PDB file of C-alpha atoms in Angstrom:
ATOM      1  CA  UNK A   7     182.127  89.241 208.054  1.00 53.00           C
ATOM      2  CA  UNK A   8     182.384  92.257 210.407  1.00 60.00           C
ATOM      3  CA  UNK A   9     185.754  91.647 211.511  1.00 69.00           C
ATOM      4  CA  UNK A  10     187.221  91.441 208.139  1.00 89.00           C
ATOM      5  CA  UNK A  11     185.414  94.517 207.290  1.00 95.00           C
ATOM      6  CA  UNK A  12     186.126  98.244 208.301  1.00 96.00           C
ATOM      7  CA  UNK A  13     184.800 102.074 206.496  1.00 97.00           C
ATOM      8  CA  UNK A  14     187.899 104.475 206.050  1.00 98.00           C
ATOM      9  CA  UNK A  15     187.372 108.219 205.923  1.00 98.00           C
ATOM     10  CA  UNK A  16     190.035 110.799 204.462  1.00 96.00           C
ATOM     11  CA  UNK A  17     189.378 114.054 204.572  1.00 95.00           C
ATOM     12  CA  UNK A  18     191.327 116.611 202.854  1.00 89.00           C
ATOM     13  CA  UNK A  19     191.417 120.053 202.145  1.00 84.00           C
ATOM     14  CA  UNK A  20     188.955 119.920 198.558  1.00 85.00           C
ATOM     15  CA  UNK A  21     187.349 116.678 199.509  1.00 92.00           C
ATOM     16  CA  UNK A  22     186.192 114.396 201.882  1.00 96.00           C
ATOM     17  CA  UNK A  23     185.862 110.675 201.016  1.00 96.00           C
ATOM     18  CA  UNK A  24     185.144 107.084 202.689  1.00 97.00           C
ATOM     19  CA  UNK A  25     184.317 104.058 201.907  1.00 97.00           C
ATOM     20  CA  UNK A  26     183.938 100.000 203.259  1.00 96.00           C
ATOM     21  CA  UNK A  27     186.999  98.404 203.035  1.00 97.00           C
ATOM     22  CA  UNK A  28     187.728  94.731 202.761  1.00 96.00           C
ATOM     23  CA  UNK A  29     190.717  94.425 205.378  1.00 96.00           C
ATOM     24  CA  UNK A  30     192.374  90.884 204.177  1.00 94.00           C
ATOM     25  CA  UNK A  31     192.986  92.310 200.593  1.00 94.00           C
ATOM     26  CA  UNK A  32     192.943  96.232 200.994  1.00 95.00           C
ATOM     27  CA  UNK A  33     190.308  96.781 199.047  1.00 95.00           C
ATOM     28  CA  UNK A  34     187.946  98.853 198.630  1.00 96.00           C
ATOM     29  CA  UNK A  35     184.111  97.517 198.590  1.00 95.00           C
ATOM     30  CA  UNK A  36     181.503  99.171 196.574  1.00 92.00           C
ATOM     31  CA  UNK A  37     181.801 102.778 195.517  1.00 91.00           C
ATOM     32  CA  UNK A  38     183.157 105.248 196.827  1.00 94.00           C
ATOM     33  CA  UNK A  39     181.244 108.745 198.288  1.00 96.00           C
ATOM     34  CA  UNK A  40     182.583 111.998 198.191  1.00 96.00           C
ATOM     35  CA  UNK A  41     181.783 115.383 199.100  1.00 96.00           C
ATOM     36  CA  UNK A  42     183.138 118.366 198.963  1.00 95.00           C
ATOM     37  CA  UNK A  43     184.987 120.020 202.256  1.00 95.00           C
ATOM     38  CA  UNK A  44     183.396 122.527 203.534  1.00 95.00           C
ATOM     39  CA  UNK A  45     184.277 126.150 202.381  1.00 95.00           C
ATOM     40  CA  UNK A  46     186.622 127.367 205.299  1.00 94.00           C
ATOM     41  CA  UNK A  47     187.063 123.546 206.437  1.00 95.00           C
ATOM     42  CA  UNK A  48     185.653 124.131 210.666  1.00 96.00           C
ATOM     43  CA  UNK A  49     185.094 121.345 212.811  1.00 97.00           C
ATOM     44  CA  UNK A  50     181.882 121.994 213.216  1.00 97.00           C
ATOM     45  CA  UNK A  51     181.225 122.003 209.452  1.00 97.00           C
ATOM     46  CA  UNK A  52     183.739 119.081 209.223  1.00 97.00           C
ATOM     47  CA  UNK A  53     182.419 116.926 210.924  1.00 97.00           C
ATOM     48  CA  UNK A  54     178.249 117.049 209.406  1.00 97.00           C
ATOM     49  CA  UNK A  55     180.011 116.584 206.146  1.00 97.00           C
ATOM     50  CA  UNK A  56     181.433 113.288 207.696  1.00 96.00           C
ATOM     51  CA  UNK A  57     177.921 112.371 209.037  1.00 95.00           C
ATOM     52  CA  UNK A  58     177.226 112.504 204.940  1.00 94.00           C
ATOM     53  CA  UNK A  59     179.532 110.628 203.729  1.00 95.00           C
ATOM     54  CA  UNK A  60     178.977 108.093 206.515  1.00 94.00           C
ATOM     55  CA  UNK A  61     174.885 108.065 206.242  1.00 93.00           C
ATOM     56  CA  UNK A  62     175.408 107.503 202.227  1.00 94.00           C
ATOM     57  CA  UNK A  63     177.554 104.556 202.739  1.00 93.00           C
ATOM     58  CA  UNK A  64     174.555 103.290 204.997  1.00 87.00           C
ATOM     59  CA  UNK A  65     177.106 100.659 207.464  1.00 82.00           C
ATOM     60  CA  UNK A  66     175.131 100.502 210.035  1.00 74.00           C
ATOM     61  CA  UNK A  67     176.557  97.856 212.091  1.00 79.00           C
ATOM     62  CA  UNK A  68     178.374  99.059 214.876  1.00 79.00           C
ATOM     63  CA  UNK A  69     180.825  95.654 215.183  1.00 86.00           C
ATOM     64  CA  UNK A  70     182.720  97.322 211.445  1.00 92.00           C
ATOM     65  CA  UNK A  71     185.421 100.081 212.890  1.00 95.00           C
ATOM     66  CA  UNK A  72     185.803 103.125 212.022  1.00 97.00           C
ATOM     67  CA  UNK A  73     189.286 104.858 211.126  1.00 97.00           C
ATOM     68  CA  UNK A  74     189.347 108.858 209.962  1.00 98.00           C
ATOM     69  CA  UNK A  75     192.698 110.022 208.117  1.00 97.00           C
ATOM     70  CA  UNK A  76     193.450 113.954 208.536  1.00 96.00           C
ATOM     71  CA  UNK A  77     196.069 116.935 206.987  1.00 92.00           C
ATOM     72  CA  UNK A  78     197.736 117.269 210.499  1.00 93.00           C
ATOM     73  CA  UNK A  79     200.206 115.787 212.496  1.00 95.00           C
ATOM     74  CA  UNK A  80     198.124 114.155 214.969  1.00 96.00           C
ATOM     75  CA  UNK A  81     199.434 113.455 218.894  1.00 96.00           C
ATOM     76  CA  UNK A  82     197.547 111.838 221.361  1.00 95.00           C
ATOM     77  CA  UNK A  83     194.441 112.721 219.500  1.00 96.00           C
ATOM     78  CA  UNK A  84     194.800 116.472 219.077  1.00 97.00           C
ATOM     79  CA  UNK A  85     195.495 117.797 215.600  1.00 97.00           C
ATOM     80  CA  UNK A  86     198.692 120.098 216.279  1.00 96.00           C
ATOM     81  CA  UNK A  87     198.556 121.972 212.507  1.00 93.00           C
ATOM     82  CA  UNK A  88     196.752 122.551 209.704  1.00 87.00           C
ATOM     83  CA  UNK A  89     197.051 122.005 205.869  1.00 77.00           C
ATOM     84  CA  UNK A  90     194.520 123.337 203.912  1.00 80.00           C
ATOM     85  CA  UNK A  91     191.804 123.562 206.305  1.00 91.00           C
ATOM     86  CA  UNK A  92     191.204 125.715 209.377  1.00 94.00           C
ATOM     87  CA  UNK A  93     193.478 126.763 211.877  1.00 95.00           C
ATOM     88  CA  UNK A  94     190.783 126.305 214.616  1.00 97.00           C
ATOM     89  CA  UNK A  95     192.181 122.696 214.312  1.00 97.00           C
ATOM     90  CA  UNK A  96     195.621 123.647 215.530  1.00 97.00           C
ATOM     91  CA  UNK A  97     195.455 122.223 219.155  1.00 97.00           C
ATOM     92  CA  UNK A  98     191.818 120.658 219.072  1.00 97.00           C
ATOM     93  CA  UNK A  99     191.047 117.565 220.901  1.00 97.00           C
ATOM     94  CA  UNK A 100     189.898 116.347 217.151  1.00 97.00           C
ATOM     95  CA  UNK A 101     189.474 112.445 217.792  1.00 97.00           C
ATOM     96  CA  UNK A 102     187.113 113.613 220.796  1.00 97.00           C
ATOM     97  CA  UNK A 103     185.361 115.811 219.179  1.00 98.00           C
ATOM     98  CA  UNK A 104     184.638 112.523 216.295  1.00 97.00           C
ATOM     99  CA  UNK A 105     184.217 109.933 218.565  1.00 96.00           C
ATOM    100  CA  UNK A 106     180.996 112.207 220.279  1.00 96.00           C
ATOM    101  CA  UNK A 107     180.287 113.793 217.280  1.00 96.00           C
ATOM    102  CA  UNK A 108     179.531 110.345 215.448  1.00 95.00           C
ATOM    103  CA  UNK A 109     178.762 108.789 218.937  1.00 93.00           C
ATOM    104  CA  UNK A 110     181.508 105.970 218.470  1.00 93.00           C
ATOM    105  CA  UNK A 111     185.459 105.075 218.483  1.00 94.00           C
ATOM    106  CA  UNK A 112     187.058 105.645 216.053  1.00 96.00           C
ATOM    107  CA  UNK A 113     191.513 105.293 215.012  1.00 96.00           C
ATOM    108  CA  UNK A 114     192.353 109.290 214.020  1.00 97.00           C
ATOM    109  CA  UNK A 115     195.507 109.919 212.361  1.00 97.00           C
ATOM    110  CA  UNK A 116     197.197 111.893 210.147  1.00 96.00           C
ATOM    111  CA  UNK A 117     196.172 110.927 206.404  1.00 94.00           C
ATOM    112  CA  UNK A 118     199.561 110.211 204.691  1.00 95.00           C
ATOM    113  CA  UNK A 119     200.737 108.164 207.405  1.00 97.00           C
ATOM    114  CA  UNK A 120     197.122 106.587 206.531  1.00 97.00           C
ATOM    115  CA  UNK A 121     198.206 106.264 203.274  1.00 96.00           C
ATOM    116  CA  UNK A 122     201.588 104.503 204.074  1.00 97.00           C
ATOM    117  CA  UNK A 123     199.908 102.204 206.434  1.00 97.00           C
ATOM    118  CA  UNK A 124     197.925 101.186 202.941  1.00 97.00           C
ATOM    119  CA  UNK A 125     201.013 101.033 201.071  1.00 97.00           C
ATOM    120  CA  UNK A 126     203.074  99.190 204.116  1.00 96.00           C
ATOM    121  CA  UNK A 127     200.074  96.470 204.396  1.00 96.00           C
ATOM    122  CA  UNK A 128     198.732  95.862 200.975  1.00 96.00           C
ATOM    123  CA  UNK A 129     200.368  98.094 198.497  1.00 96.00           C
ATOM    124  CA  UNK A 130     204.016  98.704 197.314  1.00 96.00           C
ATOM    125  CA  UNK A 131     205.915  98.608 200.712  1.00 95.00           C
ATOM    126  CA  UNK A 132     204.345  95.011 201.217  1.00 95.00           C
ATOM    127  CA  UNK A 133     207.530  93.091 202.553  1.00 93.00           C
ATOM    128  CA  UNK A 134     209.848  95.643 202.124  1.00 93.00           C
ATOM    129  CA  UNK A 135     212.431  95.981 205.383  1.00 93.00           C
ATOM    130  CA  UNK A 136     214.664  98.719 206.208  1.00 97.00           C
ATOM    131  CA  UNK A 137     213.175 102.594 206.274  1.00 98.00           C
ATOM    132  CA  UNK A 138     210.297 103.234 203.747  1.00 98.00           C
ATOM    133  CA  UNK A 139     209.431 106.908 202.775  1.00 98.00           C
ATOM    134  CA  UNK A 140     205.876 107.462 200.929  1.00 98.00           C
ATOM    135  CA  UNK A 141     205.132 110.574 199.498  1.00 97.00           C
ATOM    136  CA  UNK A 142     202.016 111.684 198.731  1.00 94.00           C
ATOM    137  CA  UNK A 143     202.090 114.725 195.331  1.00 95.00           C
ATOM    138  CA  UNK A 144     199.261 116.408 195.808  1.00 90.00           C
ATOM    139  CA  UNK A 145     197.807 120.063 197.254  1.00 85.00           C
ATOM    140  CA  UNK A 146     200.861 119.576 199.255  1.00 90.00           C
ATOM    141  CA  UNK A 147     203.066 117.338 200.062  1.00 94.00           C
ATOM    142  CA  UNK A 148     202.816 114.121 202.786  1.00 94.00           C
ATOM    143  CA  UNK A 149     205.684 111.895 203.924  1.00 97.00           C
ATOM    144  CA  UNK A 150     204.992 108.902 205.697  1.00 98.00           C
ATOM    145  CA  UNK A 151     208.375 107.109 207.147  1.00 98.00           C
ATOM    146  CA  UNK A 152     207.885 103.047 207.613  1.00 97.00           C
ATOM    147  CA  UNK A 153     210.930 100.731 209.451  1.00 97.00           C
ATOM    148  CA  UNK A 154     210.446  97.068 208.893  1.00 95.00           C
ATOM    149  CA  UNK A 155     206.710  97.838 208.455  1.00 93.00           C
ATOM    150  CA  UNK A 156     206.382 100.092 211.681  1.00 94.00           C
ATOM    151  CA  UNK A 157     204.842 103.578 211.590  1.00 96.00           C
ATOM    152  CA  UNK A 158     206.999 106.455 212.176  1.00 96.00           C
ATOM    153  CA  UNK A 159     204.295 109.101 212.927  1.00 96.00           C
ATOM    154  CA  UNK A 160     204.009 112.821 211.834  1.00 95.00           C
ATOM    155  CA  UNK A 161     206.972 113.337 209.146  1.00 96.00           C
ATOM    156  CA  UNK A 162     206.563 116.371 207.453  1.00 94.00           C
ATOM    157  CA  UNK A 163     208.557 116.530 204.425  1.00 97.00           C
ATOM    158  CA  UNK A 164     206.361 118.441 202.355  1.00 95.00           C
ATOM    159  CA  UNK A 165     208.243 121.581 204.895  1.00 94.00           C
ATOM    160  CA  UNK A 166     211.357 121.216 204.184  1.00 96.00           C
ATOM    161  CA  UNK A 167     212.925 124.773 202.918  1.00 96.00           C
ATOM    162  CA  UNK A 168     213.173 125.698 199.678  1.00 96.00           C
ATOM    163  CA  UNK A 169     214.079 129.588 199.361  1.00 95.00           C
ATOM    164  CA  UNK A 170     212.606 130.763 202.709  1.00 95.00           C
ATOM    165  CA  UNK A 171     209.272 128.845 202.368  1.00 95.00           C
ATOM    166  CA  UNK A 172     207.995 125.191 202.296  1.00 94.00           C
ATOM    167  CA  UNK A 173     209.583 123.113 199.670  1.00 97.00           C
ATOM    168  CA  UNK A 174     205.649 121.652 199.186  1.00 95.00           C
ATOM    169  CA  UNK A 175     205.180 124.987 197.978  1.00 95.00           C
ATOM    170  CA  UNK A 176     207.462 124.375 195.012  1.00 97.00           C
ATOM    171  CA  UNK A 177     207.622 120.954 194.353  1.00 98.00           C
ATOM    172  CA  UNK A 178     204.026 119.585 194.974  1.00 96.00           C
ATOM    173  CA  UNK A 179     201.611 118.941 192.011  1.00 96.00           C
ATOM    174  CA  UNK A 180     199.467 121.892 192.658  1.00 94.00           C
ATOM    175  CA  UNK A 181     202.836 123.782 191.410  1.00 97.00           C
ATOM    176  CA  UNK A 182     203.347 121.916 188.437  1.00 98.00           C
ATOM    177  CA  UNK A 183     199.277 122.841 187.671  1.00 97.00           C
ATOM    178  CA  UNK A 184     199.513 126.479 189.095  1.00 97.00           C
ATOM    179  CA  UNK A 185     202.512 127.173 186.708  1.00 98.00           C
ATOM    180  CA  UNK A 186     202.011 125.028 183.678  1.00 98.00           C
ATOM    181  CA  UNK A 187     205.103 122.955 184.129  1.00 98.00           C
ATOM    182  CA  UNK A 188     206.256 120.369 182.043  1.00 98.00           C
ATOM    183  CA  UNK A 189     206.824 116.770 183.047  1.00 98.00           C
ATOM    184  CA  UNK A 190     210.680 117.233 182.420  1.00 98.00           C
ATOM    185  CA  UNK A 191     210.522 120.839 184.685  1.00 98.00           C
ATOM    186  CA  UNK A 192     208.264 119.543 187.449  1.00 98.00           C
ATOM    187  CA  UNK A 193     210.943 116.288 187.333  1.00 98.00           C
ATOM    188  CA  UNK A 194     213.565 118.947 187.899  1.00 98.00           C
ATOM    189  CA  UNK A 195     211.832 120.196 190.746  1.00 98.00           C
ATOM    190  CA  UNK A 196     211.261 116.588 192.289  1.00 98.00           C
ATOM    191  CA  UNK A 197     215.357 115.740 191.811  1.00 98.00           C
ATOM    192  CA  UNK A 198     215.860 118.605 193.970  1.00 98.00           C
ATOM    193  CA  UNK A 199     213.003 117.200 196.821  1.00 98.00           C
ATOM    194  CA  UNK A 200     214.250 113.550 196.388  1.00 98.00           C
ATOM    195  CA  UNK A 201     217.722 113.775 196.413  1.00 98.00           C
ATOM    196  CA  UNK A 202     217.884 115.637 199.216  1.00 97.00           C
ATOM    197  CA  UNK A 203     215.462 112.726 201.065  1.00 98.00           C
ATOM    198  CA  UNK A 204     217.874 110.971 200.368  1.00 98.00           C
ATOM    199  CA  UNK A 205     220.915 112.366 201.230  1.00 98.00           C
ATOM    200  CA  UNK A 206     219.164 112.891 204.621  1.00 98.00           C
ATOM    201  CA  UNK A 207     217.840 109.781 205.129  1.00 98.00           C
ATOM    202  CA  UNK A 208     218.949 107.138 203.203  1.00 98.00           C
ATOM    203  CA  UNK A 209     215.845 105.469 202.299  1.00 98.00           C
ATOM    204  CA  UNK A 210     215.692 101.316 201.338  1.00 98.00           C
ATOM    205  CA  UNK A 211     212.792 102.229 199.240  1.00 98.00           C
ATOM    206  CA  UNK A 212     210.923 105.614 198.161  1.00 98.00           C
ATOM    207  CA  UNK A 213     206.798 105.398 197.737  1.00 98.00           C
ATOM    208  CA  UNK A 214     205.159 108.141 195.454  1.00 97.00           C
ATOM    209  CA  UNK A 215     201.513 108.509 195.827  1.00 95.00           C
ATOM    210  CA  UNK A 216     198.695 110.449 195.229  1.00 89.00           C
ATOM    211  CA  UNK A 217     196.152 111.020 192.420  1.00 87.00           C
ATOM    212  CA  UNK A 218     199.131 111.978 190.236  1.00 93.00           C
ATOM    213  CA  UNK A 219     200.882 108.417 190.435  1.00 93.00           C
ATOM    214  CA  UNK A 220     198.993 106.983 187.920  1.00 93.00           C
ATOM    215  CA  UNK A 221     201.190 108.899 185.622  1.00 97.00           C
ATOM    216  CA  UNK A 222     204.201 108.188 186.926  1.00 97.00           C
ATOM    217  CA  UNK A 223     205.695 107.020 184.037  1.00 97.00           C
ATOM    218  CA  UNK A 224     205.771 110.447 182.741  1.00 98.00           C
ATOM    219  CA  UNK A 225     208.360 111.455 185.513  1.00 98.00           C
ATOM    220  CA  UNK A 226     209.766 108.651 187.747  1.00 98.00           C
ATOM    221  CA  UNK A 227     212.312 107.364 184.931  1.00 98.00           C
ATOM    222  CA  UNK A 228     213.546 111.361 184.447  1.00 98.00           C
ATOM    223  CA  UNK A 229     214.501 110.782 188.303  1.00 98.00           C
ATOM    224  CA  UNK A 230     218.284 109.987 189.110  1.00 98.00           C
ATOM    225  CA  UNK A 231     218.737 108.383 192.494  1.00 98.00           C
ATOM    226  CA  UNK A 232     220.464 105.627 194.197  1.00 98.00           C
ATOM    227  CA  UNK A 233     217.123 104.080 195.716  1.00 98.00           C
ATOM    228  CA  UNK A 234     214.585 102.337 194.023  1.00 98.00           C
ATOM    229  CA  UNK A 235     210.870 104.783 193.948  1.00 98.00           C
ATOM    230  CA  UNK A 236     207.837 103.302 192.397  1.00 97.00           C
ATOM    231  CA  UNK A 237     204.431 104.582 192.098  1.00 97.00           C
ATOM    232  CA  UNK A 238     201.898 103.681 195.215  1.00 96.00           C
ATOM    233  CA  UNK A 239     199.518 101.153 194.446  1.00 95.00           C
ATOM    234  CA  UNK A 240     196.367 102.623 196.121  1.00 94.00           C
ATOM    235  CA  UNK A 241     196.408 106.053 194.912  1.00 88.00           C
ATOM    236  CA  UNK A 242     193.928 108.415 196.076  1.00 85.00           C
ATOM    237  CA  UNK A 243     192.334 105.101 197.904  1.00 92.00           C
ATOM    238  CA  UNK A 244     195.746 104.977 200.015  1.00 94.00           C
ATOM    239  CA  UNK A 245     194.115 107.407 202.721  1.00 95.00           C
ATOM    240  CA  UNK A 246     190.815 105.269 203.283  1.00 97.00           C
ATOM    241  CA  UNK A 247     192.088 101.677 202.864  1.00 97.00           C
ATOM    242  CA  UNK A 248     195.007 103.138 205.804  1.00 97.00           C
ATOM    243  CA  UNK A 249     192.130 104.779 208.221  1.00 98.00           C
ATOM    244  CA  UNK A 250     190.308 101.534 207.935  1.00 97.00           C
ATOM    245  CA  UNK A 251     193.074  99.191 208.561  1.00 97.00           C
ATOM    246  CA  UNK A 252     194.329 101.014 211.594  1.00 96.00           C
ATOM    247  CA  UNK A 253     191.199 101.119 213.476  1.00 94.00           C
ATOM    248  CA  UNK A 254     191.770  97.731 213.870  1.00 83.00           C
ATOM    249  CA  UNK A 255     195.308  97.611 215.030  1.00 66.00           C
TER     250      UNK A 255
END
């Protein structure tokens, strides 16, 4: 069963989560565990909160993989930024510092291409050819780009400008919270982020994920493009049903 079986871990900025995932249906087994990140988000403190999650799962058999999703663009196993945790993680040899940390291999990458790997495999992209752009709404904002089911690594849409500063900054959820926006003004804001996707890109399909896509019939049918965008299927799950698929190819 070990081969069909892998634990994902996405950690974020406010929490850290993993779980067992079955990898011929995408889906998650069991529940879930969560903690908190730590305040300050170090490596140090990082990665003993990732020794939690891991011990409370209790998968002790080394044959099931191990994949870790993370908020940075992630080359050759360094982290090269940082969203929403600390910038001692800009340059660190992060998938090193894991794999002897947790005294294993692991897959590290960055968690919304996780999260479109998800999508791409078992989710809404299934089948889909041509470019895919996911979208995570969130704290920020996460783009993961997809061509005929191939991995485009380290997009980073959420920093596109808006008025001197990161459109993320604008047009993410947390703004729509922060101010009190209404569906129809925080739709507003999303035309603005969308269309111009599009205009740049020219997308076969747009993916929009995150906790916040489970109501996304209170804003997807206020949008006015030319491509089709659904709601992810996986959600929040996106991120650890990703990890875990990729550590095994």
């Amino acid at each position: 069963m070990a081969k069909h079986q892998a634990v994902g871990v996405d950690i974020g900025g406010t929490g850290i989560k993993a779980a067992l995932v079955n990898l011929e249906h995408g889906a998650i087994i069991g529940d879930r565990v969560r903690v908190a990140t730590p305040q300050g988000a170090k490596p140090a403190d990082v990665l003993q909160a990732v020794r939690e999650v891991l011990d409370t799962l209790e998968v002790t058999d080394q044959r099931i993989s191990l994949g870790v999703a993370f908020p940075a663009i992630v080359k050759h196993g360094r982290t090269m930024s940082a969203s929403n945790v600390s910038d001692d993680w800009i340059g660190f040899e992060a998938e090193k510092f894991f794999e002897d940390g947790l005294g294993r291999d692991i897959a590290f990458t960055n968690d919304a291409d996780a999260a479109g790997i998800a999508e791409a495999r078992y989710g809404a992209a299934r089948g889909n050819d041509g470019l895919v752009i996911l979208t995570t709404l969130g704290t920020g904002i996460g783009s993961a780009f997809l061509y005929d089911g191939a991995l485009i690594p380290n997009t980073e849409l959420g920093h596109l400008r808006h008025d001197g500063d990161s459109i993320e900054r604008w047009a993410a959820y947390s703004a729509k919270e922060r101010e009190q926006l209404s569906w129809d003004a925080w739709a507003r804001r999303l035309q603005e982020l969308y269309s111009h996707i599009e205009r740049l890109f020219s997308p076969d399909l747009i993916v929009v994920g995150g906790g916040v896509s489970k109501h996304s019939h209170e804003f997807l049918p206020l949008l006015e493009l030319r491509t089709p965008i659904v709601p992810a299927v996986h959600r929040n799950a996106a991120g650890i049903i990703g990890a875990a698929s990729l550590s095994h190819g």
